[in-house]
Coordinates of C-alpha atoms in Angstrom, one line a residue:
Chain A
X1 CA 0.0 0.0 0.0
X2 CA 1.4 3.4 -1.2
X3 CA 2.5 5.9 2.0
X4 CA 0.3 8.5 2.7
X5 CA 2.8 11.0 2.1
X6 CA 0.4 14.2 3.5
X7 CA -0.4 12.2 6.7
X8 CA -0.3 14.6 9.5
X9 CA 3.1 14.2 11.7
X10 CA 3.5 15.1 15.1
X11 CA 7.0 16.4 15.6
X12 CA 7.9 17.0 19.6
X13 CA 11.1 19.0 20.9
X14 CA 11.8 21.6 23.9
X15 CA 14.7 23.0 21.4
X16 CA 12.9 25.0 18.7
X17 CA 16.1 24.3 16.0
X18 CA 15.6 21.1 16.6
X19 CA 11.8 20.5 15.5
X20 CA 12.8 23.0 12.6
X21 CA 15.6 20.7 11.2
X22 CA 13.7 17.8 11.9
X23 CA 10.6 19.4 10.0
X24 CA 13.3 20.5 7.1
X25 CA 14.2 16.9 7.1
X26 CA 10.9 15.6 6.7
X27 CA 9.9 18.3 4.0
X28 CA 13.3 17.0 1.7
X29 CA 11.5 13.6 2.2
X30 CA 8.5 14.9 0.6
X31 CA 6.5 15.2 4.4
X32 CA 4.4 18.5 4.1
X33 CA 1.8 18.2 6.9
X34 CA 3.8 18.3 10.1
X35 CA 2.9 20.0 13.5
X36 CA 5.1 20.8 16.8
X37 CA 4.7 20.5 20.1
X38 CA 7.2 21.5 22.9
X39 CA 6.4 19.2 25.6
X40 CA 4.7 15.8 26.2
X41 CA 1.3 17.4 27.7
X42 CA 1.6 20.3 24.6
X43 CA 1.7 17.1 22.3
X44 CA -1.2 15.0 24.4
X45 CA -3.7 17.5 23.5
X46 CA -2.7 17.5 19.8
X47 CA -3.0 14.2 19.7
X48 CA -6.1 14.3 21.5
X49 CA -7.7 16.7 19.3
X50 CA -6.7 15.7 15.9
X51 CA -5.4 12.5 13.8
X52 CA -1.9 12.3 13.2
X53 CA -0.6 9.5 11.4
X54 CA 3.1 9.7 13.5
X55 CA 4.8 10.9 16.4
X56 CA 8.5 11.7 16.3
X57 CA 9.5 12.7 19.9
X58 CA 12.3 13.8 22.1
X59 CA 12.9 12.1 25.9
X60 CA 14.2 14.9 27.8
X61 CA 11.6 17.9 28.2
X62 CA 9.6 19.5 30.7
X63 CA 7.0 19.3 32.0
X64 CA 6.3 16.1 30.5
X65 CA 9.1 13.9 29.0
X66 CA 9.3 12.0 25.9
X67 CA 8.7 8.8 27.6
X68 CA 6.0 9.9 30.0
X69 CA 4.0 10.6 26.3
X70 CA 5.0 7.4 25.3
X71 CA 3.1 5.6 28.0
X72 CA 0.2 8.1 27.6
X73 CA -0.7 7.1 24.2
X74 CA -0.2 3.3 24.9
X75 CA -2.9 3.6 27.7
X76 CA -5.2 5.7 25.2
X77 CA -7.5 3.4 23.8
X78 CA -7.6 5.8 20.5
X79 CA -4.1 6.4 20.1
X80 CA -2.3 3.0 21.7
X81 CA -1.9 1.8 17.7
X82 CA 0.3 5.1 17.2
X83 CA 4.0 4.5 15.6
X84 CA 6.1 6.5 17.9
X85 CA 9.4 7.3 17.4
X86 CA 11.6 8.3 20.1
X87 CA 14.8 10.6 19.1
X88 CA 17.3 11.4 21.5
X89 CA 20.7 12.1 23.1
X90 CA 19.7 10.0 25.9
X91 CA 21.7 6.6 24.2
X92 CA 22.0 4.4 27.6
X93 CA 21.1 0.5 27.2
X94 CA 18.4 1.3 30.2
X95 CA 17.0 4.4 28.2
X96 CA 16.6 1.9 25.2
X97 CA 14.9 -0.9 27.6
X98 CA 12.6 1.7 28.9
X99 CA 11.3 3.3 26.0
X100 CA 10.9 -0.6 24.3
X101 CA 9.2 -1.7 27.6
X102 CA 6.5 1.1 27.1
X103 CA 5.7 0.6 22.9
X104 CA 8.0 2.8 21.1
X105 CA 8.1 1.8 17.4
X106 CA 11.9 2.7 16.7
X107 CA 14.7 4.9 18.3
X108 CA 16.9 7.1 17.2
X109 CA 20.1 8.5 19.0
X110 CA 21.2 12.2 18.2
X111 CA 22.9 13.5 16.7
X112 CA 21.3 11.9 13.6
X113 CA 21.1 12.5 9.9
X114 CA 18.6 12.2 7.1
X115 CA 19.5 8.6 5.8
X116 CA 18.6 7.1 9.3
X117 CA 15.1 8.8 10.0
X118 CA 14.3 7.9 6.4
X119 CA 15.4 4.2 7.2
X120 CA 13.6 4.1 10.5
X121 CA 10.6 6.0 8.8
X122 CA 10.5 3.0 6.2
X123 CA 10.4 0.2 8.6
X124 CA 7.5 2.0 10.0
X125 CA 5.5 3.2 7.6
X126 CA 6.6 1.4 4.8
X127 CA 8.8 2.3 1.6
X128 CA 8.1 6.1 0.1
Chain B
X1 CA 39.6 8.8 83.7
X2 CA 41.8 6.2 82.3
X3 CA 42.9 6.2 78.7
X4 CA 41.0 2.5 77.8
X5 CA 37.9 4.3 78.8
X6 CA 37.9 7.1 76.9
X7 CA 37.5 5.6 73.2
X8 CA 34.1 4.4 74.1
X9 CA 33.1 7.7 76.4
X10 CA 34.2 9.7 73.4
X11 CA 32.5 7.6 70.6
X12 CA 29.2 8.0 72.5
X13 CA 29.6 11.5 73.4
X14 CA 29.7 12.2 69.7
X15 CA 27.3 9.8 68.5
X16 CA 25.0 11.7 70.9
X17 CA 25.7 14.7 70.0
X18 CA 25.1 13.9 66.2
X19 CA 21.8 12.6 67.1
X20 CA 20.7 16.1 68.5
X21 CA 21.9 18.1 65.8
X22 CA 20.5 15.7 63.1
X23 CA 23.0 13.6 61.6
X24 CA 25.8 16.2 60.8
X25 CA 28.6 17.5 63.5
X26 CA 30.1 20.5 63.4
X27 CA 33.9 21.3 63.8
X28 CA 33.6 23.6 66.7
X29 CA 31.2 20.7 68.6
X30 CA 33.8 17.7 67.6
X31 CA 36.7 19.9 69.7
X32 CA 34.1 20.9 72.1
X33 CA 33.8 17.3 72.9
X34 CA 37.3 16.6 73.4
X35 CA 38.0 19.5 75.4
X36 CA 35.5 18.4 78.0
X37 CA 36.9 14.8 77.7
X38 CA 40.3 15.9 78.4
X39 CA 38.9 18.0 81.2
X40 CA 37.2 15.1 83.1
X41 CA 41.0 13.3 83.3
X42 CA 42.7 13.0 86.1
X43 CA 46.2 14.1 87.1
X44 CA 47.6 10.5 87.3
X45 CA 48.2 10.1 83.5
X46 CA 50.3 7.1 82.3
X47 CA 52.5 7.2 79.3
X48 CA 49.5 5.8 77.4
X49 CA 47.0 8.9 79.0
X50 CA 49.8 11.3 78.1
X51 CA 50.1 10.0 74.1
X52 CA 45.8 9.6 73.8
X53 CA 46.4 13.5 75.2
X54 CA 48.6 14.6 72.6
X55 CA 46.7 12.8 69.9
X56 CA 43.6 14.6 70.9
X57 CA 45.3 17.9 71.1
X58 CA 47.1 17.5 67.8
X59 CA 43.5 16.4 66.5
X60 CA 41.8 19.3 67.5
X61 CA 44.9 21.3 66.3
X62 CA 44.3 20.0 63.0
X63 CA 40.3 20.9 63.1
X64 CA 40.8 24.4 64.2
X65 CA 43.4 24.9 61.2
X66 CA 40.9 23.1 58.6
X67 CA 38.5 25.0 60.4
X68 CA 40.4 28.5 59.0
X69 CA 41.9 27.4 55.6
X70 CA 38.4 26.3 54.6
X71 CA 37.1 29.9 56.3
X72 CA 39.9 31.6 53.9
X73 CA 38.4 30.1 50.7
X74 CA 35.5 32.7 51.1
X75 CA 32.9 29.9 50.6
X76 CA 30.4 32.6 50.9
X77 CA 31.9 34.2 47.7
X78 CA 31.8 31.0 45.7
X79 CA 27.8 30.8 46.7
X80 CA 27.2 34.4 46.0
X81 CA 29.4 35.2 43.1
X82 CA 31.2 32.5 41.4
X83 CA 28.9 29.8 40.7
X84 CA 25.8 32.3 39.9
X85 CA 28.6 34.0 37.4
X86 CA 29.2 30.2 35.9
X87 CA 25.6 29.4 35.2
X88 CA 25.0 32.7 33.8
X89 CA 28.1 32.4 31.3
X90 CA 27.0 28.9 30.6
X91 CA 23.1 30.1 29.7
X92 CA 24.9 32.9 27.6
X93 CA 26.6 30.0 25.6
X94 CA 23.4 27.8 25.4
X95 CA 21.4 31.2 24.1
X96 CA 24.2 32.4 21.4
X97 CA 24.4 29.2 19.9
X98 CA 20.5 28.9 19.4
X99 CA 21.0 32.5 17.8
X100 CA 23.8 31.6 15.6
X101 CA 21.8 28.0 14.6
X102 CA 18.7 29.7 13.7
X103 CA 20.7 32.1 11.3
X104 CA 22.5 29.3 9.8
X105 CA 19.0 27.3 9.3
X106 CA 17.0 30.2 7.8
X107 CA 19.8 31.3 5.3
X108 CA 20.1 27.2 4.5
X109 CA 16.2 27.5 4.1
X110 CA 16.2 30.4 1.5
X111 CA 19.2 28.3 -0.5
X112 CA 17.1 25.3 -0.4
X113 CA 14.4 27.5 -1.4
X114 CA 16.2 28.7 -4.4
X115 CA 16.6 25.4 -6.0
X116 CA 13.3 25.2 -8.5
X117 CA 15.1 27.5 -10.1
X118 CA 18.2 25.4 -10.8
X119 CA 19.0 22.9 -13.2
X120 CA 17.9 19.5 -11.4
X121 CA 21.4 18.4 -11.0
X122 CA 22.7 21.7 -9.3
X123 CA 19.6 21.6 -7.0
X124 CA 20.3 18.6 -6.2
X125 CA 24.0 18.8 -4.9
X126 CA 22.9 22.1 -3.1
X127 CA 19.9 20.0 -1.5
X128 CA 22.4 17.3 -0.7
X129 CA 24.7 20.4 0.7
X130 CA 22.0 21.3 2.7
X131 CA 20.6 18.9 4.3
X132 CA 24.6 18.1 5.7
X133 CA 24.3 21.3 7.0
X134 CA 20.8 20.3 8.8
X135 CA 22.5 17.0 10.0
X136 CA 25.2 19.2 11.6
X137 CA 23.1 21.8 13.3
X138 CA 22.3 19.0 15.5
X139 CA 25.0 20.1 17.8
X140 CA 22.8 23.0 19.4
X141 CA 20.9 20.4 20.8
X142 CA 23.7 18.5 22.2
X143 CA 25.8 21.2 23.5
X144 CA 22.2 22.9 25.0
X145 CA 22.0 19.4 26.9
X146 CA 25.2 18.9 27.9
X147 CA 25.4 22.6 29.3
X148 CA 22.7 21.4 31.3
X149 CA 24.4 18.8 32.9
X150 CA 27.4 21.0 33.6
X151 CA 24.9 23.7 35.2
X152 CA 22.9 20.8 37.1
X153 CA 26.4 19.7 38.4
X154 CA 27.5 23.6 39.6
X155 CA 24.1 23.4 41.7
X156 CA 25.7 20.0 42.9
X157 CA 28.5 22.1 44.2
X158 CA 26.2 24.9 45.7
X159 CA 24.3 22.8 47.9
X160 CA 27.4 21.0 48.9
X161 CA 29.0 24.9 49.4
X162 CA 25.8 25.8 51.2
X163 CA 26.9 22.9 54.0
X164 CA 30.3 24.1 54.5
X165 CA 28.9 27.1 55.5
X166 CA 26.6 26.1 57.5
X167 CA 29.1 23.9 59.6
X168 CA 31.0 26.8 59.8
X169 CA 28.9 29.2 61.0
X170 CA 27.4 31.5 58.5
X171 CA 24.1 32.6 57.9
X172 CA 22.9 30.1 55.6
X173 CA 20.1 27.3 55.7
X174 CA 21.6 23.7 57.1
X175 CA 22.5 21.8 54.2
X176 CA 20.1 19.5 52.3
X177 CA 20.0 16.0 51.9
X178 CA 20.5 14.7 48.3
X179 CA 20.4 11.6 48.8
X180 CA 17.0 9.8 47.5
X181 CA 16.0 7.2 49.5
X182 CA 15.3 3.9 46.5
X183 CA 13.0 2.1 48.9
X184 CA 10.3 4.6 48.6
X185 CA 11.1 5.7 44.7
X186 CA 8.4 7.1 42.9
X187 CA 7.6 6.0 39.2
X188 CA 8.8 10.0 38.7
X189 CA 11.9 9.6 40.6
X190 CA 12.8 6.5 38.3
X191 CA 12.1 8.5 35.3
X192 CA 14.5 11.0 36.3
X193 CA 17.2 8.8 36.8
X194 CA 16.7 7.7 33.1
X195 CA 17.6 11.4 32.4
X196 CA 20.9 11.2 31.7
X197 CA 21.4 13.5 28.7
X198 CA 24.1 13.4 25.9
X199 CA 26.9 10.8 26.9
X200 CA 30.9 11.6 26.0
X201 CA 31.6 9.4 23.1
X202 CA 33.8 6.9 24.8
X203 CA 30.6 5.9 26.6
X204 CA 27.5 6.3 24.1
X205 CA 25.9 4.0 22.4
X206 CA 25.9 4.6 18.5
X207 CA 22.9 3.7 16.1
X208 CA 24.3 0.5 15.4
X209 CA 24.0 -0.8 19.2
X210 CA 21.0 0.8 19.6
X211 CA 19.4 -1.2 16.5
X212 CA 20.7 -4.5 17.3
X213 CA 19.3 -3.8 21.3
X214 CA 15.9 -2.7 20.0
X215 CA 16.2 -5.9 17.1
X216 CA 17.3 -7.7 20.6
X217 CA 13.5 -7.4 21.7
X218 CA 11.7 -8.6 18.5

């Protein structure tokens, strides 16, 4: 089945350059329709109020972190199917455990460049 | 008072006297202690009585001299000025190189912008060029975390500066415990230990190990 390539993508990041050149990333990979959220409640309530078809997130914000979200939309009943996608600096074994103990799809350790969010993308979402 | 009794006399005396001023001892109470020790002894001192007296005395010697090279470092200073200075500097750094990132990205954006009206291969090799420069502006995230740490750290020092003082006298609140107590860990307590932000790269895991750990679970 072809990707949706205008599926709405939630992009989630405390460091505004960050959700910019991961939105700039996404655009060169032909992703239009992406939206930002700060923090992990910020991103809860977009989730909550509209369909997105992804959620990239970083770990470490406030008030809510990356993995707080994670385990938020696995106990949603509407949004437990989500593919979530975890980016971060934090690159411990134990942060890895964690984050697969609570349902993340895939995880990506920054810094990171285009070829592997387009390769984690695809084992996701499919080829695009 | 005979030399043999005055380990355990002394050992109680101060474990007592911890107990009342809730787990820490001062200097000034530690020399306290043995002066009132060596009071209590009687005139008949051995040559062991006479050597336990010299050992206190060089002991509390050694305490009052601590006591006044640690008083010379101005730890008042260092809580005041020095490490409020540090953080500053290091939020300077943190806000500059957000400044400096977001010119970089907009000027990369209106380049990337610029190539519909290139020939397809030119636009390509400046969208390659491009997006190396997005894959490089990562470090304003990294350095922005790892500042963090080193800021998180100087607070470290603070509260431990904030004891000294205390101990020694000035006007400053008793210093707080840091230590978390595991048994009664909340599920938000765990999470922040899992905060451990960017690691040096002797001792992060690259993409690689983190694929074949998550590939380790399927």
């Amino acid at each position: 089945m072809a990707v949706d390539m205008n599926m709405p993508i939630l992009i989630v990041d405390d460091y505004k350059t960050m959700l910019r050149i991961i939105r700039n990333l996404l655009k060169q990979l032909g992703f239009n329709n992406v939206d930002e959220a700060t923090d992990g409640s910020q991103a809860l309530h977009k989730l909550r109020d509209k369909s997105y078809g992804l959620v990239i997130s970083d770990w470490n914000m406030e008030p809510m972190t990356g993995i707080q979200l994670l385990r938020e939309v696995r106990a949603d009943a509407k949004l437990k199917d989500m593919p979530f996608i975890m980016i971060t600096a934090e690159s411990k074994t134990e942060n890895v455990v964690a984050a697969k103990a609570a349902g993340v799809s895939n995880y990506i350790v920054k810094p990171f460049n285009a070829a592997t969010l387009k390769t984690k993308l695809t084992s996701i979402i499919g080829n695009f | 008072m005979t030399a043999s009794a005055v380990s355990p006399v002394l050992e109680e005396r101060l474990a007592t006297l911890q107990q009342q001023r809730g787990g820490s001892l001062a200097s000034g109470d530690i020399v306290a202690v043995v002066e009132s020790i060596l009071a209590t002894m009687d005139g008949d001192l051995s040559q062991t009585n006479l050597k336990l007296y010299a050992e206190l005395e060089s002991l509390a010697r050694y305490i009052t001299e601590a006591k006044s090279e640690i008083a010379s470092l101005r730890p008042d200073e260092i809580r005041s000025q020095h490490l409020p200075t540090a953080t500053d500097e290091l939020e300077a750094i943190v806000g500059a190189t957000e400044q400096a990132t977001n010119g970089i990205l907009s000027a990369m954006e209106v380049l990337e912008g610029l190539t519909g009206e290139m020939s397809p291969e030119l636009g390509e090799k400046i969208t390659e060029a491009v997006t190396q420069v997005y894959e490089a502006c990562n470090f304003q995230d990294i350095t922005g975390q790892r500042i963090t740490k080193v800021v998180k750290a100087l607070q470290h020092i603070e509260q431990k500066v904030d004891g000294l003082l205390a101990i020694f006298g000035a006007d400053v609140a008793a210093s707080r415990s840091v230590d978390a107590d595991t048994a009664s860990e909340t599920a938000e307590e765990k999470d922040k230990k899992l905060l451990n932000g960017p690691q040096l790269p002797d001792a992060a895991s690259s993409q690689d190990e983190i694929d074949k750990l998550m590939a380790d679970f399927n």
